[in-house]
């Protein structure tokens, strides 16, 4: 009798554990080490040799469908040429001309920042390009994406909150060496962390640009604005938000009818990518709200199967850092995401990793008394926080306990992720912590497309 009662009690306790706890909190223990910026003289920040040599070269998609590229770089000795010479194997060389500008920030004056859009590119083609014409020329290359289509295979890399520390370098190296070979980076915002230094030391924007060149000059990085891009500092006379970011990082927002560079969309291969701004007004009647309201119905899933959203401040986050900061934006837009069957939402901001179940919080309203409003919802996106690029602020290690039901997997380690689209129904997603070998997947999941194959793909239902 006593044994039976004990077993009954044990059963209750175990059931309670299942009911109260969400997914997996990784027990992985990483080495606790100080996160510091790499020194100015680091190889990662090397200034290219030669008079007026272009530096901080980076590219991003330059139109809505992947047939143009924006090439950006900085010259410091003099303005020099804003022209880009480009060609593909066996084709005649073409020239495009961009523009250069400078900006001042407190006591800092930038170099000449050039942006040049090269257009009418062929799909799925390797292009070479040269910048620095007339002074020190530098040669780079990139491969254009395949033509947009529902079953096109394509591999995206994901990094957020990168910064420029030794850990940031480890994250970027790990991404570059990943055998899954990302073809385009989706960056979730918070780039240089210049604003963590006195007077928002804009030299840090330059070193960050030189740091990422080894990847960003050869494959496009798709940019999302984070809070460290705001650089609003009235105490030093800087009143224009996003000044360094918008001067340095151009995006093709006009191609998607967006009035501002903080929210826009692109099609790339089989993906439709919508970038939103957590730090640009999104309340009803605002430009971002109106743009997104018109944008979502335009997505044709027969053309682009996968609907991916990038934003900085996560909506579902179970760390005690930035907890519920994304809540007001979730309230505005979550219903639309469910209605339009967004496959996945990637965010940064929290310096750790977390993957959610497919959940929504749209059943609740202030009258209906539904006290547990977060429910499993197969029309909802998976929410992934990947703010673990390795910046100077260190890891977010403090989690809410018990792990909420919406949280499928969480771990406070630096890393990057890969979203590998196979066809219109399947994509393989994996997260790679820096502490492992490059081929190791610390967390992974087969995504089933919400439009073409909307069956339960949760890892908890598969286990
Ligand atoms: Fe952030």
mmCIF file of N, CA and C in Angstrom, residues 14 22 44 47-48 117-118 132 159 164 179 187 191 204 216-217 230 276 292 302 312 322 337 341 377 383 452:
data_model
loop_
_atom_site.group_PDB
_atom_site.id
_atom_site.type_symbol
_atom_site.label_atom_id
_atom_site.label_comp_id
_atom_site.label_asym_id
_atom_site.label_seq_id
_atom_site.Cartn_x
_atom_site.Cartn_y
_atom_site.Cartn_z
ATOM 1 N N UNK A 14 6.225 13.426 -11.584
ATOM 2 C CA UNK A 14 6.747 13.383 -12.947
ATOM 3 C C UNK A 14 5.818 14.107 -13.913
ATOM 4 N N UNK A 22 8.902 23.429 -19.968
ATOM 5 C CA UNK A 22 8.808 23.459 -21.411
ATOM 6 C C UNK A 22 9.780 22.473 -22.007
ATOM 7 N N UNK A 44 42.510 40.865 -37.688
ATOM 8 C CA UNK A 44 41.107 40.906 -38.122
ATOM 9 C C UNK A 44 40.707 42.300 -38.606
ATOM 10 N N UNK A 47 44.288 47.027 -42.170
ATOM 11 C CA UNK A 47 44.009 48.026 -43.209
ATOM 12 C C UNK A 47 44.712 47.569 -44.485
ATOM 13 N N UNK A 48 44.002 47.510 -45.606
ATOM 14 C CA UNK A 48 44.665 47.054 -46.836
ATOM 15 C C UNK A 48 45.768 48.013 -47.271
ATOM 16 N N UNK A 117 25.287 50.437 -56.817
ATOM 17 C CA UNK A 117 24.421 49.288 -57.133
ATOM 18 C C UNK A 117 24.743 48.792 -58.534
ATOM 19 N N UNK A 118 25.078 47.516 -58.633
ATOM 20 C CA UNK A 118 25.302 46.924 -59.954
ATOM 21 C C UNK A 118 24.077 46.075 -60.296
ATOM 22 N N UNK A 132 38.145 50.679 -56.132
ATOM 23 C CA UNK A 132 39.409 51.404 -55.960
ATOM 24 C C UNK A 132 40.032 51.809 -57.282
ATOM 25 N N UNK A 159 23.489 35.174 -38.086
ATOM 26 C CA UNK A 159 24.296 35.675 -36.972
ATOM 27 C C UNK A 159 23.625 36.926 -36.411
ATOM 28 N N UNK A 164 32.789 42.720 -32.124
ATOM 29 C CA UNK A 164 34.141 42.557 -32.680
ATOM 30 C C UNK A 164 35.129 42.081 -31.624
ATOM 31 N N UNK A 179 30.681 23.200 -42.857
ATOM 32 C CA UNK A 179 30.561 22.459 -44.129
ATOM 33 C C UNK A 179 29.197 22.626 -44.805
ATOM 34 N N UNK A 187 21.630 38.856 -41.010
ATOM 35 C CA UNK A 187 22.171 39.435 -39.787
ATOM 36 C C UNK A 187 21.033 40.046 -38.974
ATOM 37 N N UNK A 191 25.533 45.571 -34.606
ATOM 38 C CA UNK A 191 26.707 45.278 -35.427
ATOM 39 C C UNK A 191 28.008 45.531 -34.663
ATOM 40 N N UNK A 204 35.203 52.331 -34.079
ATOM 41 C CA UNK A 204 34.732 50.945 -33.927
ATOM 42 C C UNK A 204 33.836 50.519 -35.094
ATOM 43 N N UNK A 216 31.710 39.433 -45.858
ATOM 44 C CA UNK A 216 30.672 40.305 -46.421
ATOM 45 C C UNK A 216 31.044 40.892 -47.783
ATOM 46 N N UNK A 217 32.311 40.777 -48.194
ATOM 47 C CA UNK A 217 32.678 41.214 -49.546
ATOM 48 C C UNK A 217 32.401 40.118 -50.567
ATOM 49 N N UNK A 230 21.226 52.619 -33.128
ATOM 50 C CA UNK A 230 20.477 53.879 -32.965
ATOM 51 C C UNK A 230 21.440 55.068 -32.794
ATOM 52 N N UNK A 276 12.007 43.631 -40.309
ATOM 53 C CA UNK A 276 11.278 44.652 -39.547
ATOM 54 C C UNK A 276 12.220 45.360 -38.577
ATOM 55 N N UNK A 292 3.786 46.935 -43.718
ATOM 56 C CA UNK A 292 3.670 45.496 -43.462
ATOM 57 C C UNK A 292 2.266 44.987 -43.775
ATOM 58 N N UNK A 302 3.414 30.325 -53.912
ATOM 59 C CA UNK A 302 3.670 29.454 -55.065
ATOM 60 C C UNK A 302 4.958 29.859 -55.773
ATOM 61 N N UNK A 312 14.867 42.449 -34.498
ATOM 62 C CA UNK A 312 15.936 42.412 -33.492
ATOM 63 C C UNK A 312 15.475 41.928 -32.116
ATOM 64 N N UNK A 322 16.175 41.507 -21.375
ATOM 65 C CA UNK A 322 15.255 42.041 -22.390
ATOM 66 C C UNK A 322 13.911 41.314 -22.357
ATOM 67 N N UNK A 337 1.100 37.388 -38.631
ATOM 68 C CA UNK A 337 2.084 36.327 -38.896
ATOM 69 C C UNK A 337 1.394 34.960 -38.934
ATOM 70 N N UNK A 341 0.880 32.624 -42.215
ATOM 71 C CA UNK A 341 1.686 31.409 -42.056
ATOM 72 C C UNK A 341 3.186 31.640 -42.270
ATOM 73 N N UNK A 377 0.281 26.208 -31.818
ATOM 74 C CA UNK A 377 -0.469 26.682 -32.979
ATOM 75 C C UNK A 377 0.317 26.324 -34.243
ATOM 76 N N UNK A 383 9.948 30.698 -33.370
ATOM 77 C CA UNK A 383 10.713 31.906 -33.034
ATOM 78 C C UNK A 383 12.107 31.498 -32.570
ATOM 79 N N UNK A 452 2.994 24.785 -47.687
ATOM 80 C CA UNK A 452 2.975 23.616 -48.572
ATOM 81 C C UNK A 452 2.904 22.279 -47.834
#
